Short mmCIF file of C-alpha atoms in Angstrom, two decimals:
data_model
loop_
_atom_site.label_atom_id
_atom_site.label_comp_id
_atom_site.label_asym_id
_atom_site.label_seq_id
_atom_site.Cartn_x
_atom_site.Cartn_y
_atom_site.Cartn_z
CA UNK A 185 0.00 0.00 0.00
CA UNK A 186 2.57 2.35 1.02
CA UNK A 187 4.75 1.54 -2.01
CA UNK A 188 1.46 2.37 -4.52
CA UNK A 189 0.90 5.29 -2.78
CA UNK A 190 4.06 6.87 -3.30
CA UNK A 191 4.25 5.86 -7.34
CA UNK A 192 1.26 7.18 -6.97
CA UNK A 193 2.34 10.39 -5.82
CA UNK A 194 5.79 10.38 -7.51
CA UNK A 195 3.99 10.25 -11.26
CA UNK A 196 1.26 12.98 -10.61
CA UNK A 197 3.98 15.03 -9.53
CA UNK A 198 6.21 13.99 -12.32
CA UNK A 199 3.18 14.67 -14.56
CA UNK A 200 2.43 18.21 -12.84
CA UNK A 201 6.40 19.43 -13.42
CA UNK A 202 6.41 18.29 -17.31
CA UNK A 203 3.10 20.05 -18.23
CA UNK A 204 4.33 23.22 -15.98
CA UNK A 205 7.88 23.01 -17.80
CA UNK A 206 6.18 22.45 -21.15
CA UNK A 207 3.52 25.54 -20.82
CA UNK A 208 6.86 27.77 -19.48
CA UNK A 209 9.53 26.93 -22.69
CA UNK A 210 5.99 27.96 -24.72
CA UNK A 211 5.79 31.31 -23.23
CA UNK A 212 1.47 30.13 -22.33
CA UNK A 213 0.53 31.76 -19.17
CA UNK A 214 -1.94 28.76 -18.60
CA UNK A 215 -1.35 24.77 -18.58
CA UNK A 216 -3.73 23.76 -21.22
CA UNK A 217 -5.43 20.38 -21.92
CA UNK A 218 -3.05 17.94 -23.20
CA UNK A 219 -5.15 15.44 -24.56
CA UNK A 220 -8.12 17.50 -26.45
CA UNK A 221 -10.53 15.43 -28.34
CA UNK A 222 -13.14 16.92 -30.61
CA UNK A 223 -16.06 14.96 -31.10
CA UNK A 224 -19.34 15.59 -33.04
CA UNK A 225 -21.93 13.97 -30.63
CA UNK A 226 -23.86 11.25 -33.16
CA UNK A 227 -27.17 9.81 -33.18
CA UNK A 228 -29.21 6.82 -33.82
CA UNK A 229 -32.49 5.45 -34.85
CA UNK A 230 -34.63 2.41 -33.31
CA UNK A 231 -33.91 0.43 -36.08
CA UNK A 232 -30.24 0.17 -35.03
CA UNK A 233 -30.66 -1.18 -31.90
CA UNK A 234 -30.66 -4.73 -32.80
CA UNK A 235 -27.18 -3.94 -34.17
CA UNK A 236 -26.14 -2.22 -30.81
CA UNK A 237 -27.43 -5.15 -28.61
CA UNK A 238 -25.51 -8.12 -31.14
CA UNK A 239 -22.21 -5.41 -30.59
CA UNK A 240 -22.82 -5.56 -26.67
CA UNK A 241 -22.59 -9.47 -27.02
CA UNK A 242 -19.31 -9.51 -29.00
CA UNK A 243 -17.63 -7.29 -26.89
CA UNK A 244 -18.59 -9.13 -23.83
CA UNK A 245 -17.11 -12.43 -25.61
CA UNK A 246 -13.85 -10.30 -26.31
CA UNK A 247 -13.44 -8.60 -22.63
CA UNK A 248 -13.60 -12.04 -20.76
CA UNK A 249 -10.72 -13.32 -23.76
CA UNK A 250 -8.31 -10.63 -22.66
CA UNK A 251 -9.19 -11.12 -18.86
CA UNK A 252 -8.41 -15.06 -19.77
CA UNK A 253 -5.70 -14.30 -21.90
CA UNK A 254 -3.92 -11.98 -19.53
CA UNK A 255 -3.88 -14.21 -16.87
CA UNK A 256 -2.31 -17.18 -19.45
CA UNK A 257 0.23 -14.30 -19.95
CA UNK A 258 0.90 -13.79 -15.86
CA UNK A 259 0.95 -17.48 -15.65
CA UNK A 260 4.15 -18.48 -18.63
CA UNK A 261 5.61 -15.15 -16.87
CA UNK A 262 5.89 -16.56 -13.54
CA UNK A 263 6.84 -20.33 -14.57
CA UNK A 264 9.64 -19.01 -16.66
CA UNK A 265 10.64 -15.66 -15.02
CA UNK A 266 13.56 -16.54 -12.83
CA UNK A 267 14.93 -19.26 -15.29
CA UNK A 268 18.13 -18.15 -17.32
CA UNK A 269 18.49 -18.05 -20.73
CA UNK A 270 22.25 -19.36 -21.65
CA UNK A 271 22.47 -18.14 -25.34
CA UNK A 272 21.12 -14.37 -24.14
CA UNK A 273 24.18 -13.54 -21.87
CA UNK A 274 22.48 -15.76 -19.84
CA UNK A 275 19.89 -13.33 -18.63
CA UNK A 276 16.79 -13.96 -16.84
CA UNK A 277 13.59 -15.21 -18.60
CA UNK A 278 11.49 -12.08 -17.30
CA UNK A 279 14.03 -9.83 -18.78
CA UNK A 280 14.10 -10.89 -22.04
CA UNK A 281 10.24 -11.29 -22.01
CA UNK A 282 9.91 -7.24 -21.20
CA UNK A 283 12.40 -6.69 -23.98
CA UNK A 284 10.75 -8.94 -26.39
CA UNK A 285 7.32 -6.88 -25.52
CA UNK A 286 9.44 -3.93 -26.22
CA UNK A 287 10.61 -5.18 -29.52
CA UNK A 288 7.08 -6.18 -30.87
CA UNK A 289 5.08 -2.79 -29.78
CA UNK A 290 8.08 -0.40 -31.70
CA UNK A 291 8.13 -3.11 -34.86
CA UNK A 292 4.57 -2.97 -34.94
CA UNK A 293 3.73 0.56 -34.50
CA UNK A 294 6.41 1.93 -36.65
CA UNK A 295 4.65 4.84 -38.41
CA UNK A 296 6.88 4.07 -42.06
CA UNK A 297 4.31 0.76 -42.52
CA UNK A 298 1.19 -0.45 -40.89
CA UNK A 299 2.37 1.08 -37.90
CA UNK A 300 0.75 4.25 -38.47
CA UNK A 301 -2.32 3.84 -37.13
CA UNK A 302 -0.87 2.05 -33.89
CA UNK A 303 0.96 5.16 -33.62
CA UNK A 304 -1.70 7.73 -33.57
CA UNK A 305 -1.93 7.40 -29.46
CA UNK A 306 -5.01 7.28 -27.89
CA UNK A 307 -6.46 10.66 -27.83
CA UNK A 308 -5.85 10.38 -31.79
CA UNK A 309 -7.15 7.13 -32.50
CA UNK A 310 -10.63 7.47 -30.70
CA UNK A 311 -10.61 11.35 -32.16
CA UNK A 312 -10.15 9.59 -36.13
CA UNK A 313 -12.31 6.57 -35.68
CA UNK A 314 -15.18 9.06 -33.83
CA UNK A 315 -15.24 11.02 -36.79
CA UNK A 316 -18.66 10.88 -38.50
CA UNK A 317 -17.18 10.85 -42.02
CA UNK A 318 -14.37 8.77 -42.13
CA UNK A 319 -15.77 6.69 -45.09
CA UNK A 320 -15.91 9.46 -47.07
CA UNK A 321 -13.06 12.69 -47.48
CA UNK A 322 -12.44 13.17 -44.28
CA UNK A 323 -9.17 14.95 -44.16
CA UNK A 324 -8.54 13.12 -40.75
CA UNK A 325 -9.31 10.06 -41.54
CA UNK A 326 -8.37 9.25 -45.19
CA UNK A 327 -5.01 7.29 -44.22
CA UNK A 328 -7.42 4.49 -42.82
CA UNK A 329 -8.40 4.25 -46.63
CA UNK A 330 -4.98 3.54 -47.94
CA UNK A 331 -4.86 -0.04 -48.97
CA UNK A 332 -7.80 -1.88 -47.68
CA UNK A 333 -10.39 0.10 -45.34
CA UNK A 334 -11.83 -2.95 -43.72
CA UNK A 335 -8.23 -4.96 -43.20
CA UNK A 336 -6.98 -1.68 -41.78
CA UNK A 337 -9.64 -1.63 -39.20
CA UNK A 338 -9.38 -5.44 -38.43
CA UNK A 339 -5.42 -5.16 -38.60
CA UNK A 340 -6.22 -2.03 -35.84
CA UNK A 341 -7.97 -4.13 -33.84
CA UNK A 342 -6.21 -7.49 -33.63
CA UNK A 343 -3.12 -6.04 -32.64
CA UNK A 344 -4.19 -3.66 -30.03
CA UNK A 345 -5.70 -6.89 -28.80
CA UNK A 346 -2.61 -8.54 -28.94
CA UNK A 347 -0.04 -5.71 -27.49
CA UNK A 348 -2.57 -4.26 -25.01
CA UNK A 349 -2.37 -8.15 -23.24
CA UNK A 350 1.37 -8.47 -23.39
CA UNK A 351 1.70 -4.46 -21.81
CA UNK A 352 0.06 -5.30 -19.20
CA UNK A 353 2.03 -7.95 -18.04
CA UNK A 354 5.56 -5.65 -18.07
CA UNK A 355 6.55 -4.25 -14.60
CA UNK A 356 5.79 -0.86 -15.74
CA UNK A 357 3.25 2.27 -14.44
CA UNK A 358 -0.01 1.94 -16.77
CA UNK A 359 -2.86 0.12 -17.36
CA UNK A 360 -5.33 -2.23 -19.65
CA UNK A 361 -8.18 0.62 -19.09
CA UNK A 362 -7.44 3.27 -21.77
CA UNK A 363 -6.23 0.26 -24.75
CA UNK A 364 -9.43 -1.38 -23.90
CA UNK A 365 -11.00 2.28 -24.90
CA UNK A 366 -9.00 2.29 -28.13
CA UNK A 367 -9.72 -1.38 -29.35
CA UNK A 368 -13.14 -0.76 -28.40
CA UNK A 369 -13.53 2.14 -30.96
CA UNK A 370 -11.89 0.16 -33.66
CA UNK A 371 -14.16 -2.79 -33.34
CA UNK A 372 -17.03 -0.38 -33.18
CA UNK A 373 -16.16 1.08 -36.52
CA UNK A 374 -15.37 -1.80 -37.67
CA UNK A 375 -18.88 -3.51 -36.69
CA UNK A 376 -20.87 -0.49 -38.32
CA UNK A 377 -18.65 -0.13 -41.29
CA UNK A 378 -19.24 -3.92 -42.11
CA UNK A 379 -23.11 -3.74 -41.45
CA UNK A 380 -22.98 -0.53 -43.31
CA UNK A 381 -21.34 -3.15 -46.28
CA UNK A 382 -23.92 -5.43 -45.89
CA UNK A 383 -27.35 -3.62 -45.60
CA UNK A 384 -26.56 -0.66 -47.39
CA UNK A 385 -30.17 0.27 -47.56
CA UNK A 386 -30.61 -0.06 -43.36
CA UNK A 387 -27.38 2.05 -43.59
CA UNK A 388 -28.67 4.38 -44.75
CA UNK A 389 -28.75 6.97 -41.90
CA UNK A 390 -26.57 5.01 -39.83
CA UNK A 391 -23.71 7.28 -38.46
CA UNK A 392 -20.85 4.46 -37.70
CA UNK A 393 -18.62 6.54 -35.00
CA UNK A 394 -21.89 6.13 -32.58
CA UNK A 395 -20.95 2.42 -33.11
CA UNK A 396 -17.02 3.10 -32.14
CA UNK A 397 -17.81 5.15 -28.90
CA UNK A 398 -20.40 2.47 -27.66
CA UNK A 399 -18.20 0.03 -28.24
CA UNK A 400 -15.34 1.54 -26.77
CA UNK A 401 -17.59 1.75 -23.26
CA UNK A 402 -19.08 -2.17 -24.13
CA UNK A 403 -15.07 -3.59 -24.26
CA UNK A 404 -13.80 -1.67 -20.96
CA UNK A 405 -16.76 -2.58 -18.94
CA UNK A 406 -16.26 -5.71 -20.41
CA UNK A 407 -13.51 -6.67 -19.19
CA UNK A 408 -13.21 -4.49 -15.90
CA UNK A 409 -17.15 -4.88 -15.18
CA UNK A 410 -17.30 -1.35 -14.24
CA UNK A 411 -20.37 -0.38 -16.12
CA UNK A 412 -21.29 3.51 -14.79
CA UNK A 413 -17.66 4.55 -14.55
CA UNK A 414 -17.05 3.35 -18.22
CA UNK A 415 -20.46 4.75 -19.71
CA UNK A 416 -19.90 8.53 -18.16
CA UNK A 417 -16.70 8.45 -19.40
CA UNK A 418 -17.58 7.99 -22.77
CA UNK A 419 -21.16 10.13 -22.23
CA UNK A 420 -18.79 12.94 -21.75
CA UNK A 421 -17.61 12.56 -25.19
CA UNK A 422 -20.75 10.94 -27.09
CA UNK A 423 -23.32 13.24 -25.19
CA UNK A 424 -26.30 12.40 -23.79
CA UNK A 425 -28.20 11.31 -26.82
CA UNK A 426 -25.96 7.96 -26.77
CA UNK A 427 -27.44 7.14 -23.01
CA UNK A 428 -30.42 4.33 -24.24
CA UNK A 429 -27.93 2.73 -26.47
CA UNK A 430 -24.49 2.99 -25.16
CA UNK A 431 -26.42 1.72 -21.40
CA UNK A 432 -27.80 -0.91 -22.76
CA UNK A 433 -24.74 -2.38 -24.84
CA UNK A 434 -22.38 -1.88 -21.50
CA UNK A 435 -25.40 -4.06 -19.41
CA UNK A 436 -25.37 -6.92 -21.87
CA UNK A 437 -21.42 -6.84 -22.38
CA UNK A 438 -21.07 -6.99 -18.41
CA UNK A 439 -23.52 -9.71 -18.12
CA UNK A 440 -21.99 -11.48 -20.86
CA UNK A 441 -18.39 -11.20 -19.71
CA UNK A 442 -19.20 -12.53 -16.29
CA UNK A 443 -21.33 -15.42 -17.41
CA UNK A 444 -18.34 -16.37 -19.09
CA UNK A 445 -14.84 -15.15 -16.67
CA UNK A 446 -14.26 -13.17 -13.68
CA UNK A 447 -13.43 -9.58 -13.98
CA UNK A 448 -9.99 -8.54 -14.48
CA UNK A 449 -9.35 -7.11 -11.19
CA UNK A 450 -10.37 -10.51 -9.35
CA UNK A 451 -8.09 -12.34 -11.63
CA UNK A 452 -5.15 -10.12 -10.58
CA UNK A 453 -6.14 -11.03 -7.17
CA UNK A 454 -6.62 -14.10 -7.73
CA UNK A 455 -3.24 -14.66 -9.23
CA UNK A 456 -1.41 -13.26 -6.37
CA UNK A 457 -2.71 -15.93 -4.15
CA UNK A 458 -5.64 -14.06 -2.33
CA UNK A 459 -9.45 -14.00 -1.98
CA UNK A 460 -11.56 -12.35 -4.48
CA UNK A 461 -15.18 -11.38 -3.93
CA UNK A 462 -16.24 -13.98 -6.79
CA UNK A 463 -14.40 -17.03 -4.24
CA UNK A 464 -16.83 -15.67 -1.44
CA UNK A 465 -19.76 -16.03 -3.03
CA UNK A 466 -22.36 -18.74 -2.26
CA UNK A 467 -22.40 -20.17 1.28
CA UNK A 468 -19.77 -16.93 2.35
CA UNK A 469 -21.67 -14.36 1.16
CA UNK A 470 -24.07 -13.70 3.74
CA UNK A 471 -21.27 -13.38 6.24
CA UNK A 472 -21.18 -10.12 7.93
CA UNK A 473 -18.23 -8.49 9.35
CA UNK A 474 -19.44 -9.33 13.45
CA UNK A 475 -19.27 -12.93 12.44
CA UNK A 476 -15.04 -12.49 12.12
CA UNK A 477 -14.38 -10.11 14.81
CA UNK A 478 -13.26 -11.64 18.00
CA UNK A 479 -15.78 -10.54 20.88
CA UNK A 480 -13.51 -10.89 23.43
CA UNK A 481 -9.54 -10.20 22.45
CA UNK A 482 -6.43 -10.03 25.06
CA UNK A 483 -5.93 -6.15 25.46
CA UNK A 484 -3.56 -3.95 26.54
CA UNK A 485 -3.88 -0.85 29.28
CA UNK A 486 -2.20 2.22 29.48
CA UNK A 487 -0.93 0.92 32.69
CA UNK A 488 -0.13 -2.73 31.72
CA UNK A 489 3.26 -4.03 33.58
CA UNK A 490 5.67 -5.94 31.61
CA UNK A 491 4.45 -9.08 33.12
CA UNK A 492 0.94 -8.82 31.99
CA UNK A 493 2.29 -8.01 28.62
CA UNK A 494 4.83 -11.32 28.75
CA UNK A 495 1.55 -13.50 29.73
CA UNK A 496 -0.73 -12.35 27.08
CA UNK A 497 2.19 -12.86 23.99
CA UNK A 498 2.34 -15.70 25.15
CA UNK A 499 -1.57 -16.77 25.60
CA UNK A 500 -1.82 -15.23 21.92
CA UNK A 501 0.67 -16.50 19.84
CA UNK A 502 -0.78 -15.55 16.92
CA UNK A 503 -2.01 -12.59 17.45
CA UNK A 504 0.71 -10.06 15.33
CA UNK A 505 -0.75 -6.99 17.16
CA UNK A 506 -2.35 -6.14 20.01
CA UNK A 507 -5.20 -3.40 21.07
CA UNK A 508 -4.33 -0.62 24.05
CA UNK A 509 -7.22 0.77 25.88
CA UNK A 510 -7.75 2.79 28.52
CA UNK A 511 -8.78 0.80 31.30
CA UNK A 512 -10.39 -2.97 30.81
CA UNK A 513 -14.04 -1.54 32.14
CA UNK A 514 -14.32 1.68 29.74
CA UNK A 515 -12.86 -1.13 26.72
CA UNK A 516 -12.10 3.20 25.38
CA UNK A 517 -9.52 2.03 22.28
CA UNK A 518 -6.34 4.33 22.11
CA UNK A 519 -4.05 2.64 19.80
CA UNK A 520 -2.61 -0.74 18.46
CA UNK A 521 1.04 -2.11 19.56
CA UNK A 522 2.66 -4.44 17.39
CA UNK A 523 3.96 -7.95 18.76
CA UNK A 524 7.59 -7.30 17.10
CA UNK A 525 7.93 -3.89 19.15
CA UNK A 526 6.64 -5.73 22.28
CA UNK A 527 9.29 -8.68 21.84
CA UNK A 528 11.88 -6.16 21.58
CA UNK A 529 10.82 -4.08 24.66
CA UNK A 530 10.87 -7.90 26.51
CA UNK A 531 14.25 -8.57 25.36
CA UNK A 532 15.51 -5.27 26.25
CA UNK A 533 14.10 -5.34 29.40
CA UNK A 534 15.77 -9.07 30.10
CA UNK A 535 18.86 -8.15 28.93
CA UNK A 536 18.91 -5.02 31.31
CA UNK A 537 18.24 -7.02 34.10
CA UNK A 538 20.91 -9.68 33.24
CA UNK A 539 24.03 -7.05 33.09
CA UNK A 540 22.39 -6.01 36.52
CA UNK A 541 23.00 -9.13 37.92
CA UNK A 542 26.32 -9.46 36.34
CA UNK A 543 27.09 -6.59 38.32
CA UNK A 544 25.57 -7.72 41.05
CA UNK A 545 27.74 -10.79 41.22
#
């Protein structure tokens, strides 16, 4: 806890100084925005929301895969990550696996070849495919129509798939929450620009970056389950005329996903060796917190000699830490003592008395 709280604190201050620096070598008074997406907020008809509800489905199916695949990913990591490769300067596995990671995301999003729409970032990438016009001469968009539309799209999507898992897995500050945005705007697209193909009379009116921005909310809560914090976010940019749709496509994605794995978080957790809530449910869930407190635990005064302390370490041998009160009939808590620091002030305390008897003698 202590060690997230101060990345935690190290990067928002780390943040703070480079947008502070950045706005001062530009002579701006003010820190601006630095990610600024611009958005036209879309629309849709009734007669798309059988489209919208089969989209919810397939994005369900695709957030439990990366939960699933992740933890596949975890798993070879761990087996593998303290053996030695001899032929690699005999370096360890987990070393070579976060340079091979390296390797593949700079091949693959190299901006000379395919590689430049991996490159776009994410700001640009939801900005381009949320673009109402990108199938037709869209300044913005009209490198997604060099070579084939539809393969760049799928090509888009596949390997943000792919990299998204293996990032995830390197010892490094981020997360899967803002790729799961990106591929979720691709497949979008990519879902209304093939139905688009397909019915082109239904199409008709059919504005296909409505598609990418519901999907984009349908993947995260997906995979993370967090339904409300992954539909505002994307409300902010859609608007409000997306609610009906975009709502219902996160419900059936989150229902779908955990019909079929855990949520991402609980398979962290779970891969670290503790307790998720999904392991407590059934004949654990009804257990309130009363039923694991201990009614009556061995307590310390204000006033406690070092006798009383000696007897209760060791009537409670387990016990790592102990509760100090103010007297035993007021049960008034003032603090907790660890067992180490007691053990130490025992020891202390016993030696003392030995060199007194030494001297004694």
């Amino acid at each position: 806890m202590i060690c997230n709280w101060l990345v935690n604190t190290t990067l928002s201050f780390a943040a703070f100084v480079a947008r502070y620096l950045a706005a001062l070598v530009a002579g701006k008074p003010h820190i601006t925005v630095w990610i600024n997406v611009s958005i036209r907020a879309p629309g849709w008809e009734y007669t798309e929301l059988p489209g919208y509800l089969a989209l919810g489905v397939v994005c369900g199916c695709l957030g439990a895969l990366f939960v699933w695949w992740n933890e596949q990913m975890i798993k070879l990591k761990k087996q593998y990550g303290s053996k030695r490769i001899p032929f690699l300067f005999d370096l360890e596995f987990k070393y070579v696996w976060g340079m091979l990671i390296v390797f593949l995301v700079a091949t693959a999003s190299f901006p000379g070849t395919f590689g430049q729409f991996l490159s776009l970032g994410s700001a640009g990438s939801v900005e381009d495919l949320g673009l109402e016009n990108m199938a037709g001469p869209a300044a913005k968009a009209k490198d997604w129509h060099s070579g084939n539309f539809f393969m760049n799209l799928g090509l888009t999507v596949v390997l943000r798939f792919i990299l998204s898992t293996l990032l995830t897995t390197c010892p490094i500050p981020g997360g899967p929450y803002t790729p799961f945005l990106v591929v979720g705007a691709a497949l979008g697209r990519l879902w209304a620009e093939t139905l688009v193909y397909l019915f082109p009379a239904w199409g008709a009116n059919v504005e296909p970056n409505a598609y990418s921005l519901v999907a984009a909310a349908a993947l995260t809560a997906g995979a993370t389950h967090q339904r409300f914090s992954s539909a505002v976010i994307v409300l902010e940019l859609a608007g409000m005329t997306m609610m009906f749709p975009l709502l219902i496509c996160v419900a059936i994605s989150t229902y779908v996903a955990n019909s079929l794995f855990i949520p991402l978080a609980d398979s962290i957790i779970r891969m670290r060796g503790w307790t998720s809530y999904n392991d407590l449910k059934g004949e654990y869930q009804n257990i309130a917190i009363c039923d694991l407190m201990i009614t009556d635990p061995e307590v310390l005064t204000e006033k406690s000699t070092l006798e009383e302390i000696t007897n209760i370490m060791k009537a409670s041998p387990e016990s790592t830490e102990f509760p100090i009160v103010d007297n035993k009939e007021n049960m008034v808590l003032l603090g907790i003592v660890y067992r180490k620091m007691l053990s130490e002030l025992v020891t202390r305390y016993q030696q003392q008395q030995d060199q007194s008897n030494t001297y004694e003698e």
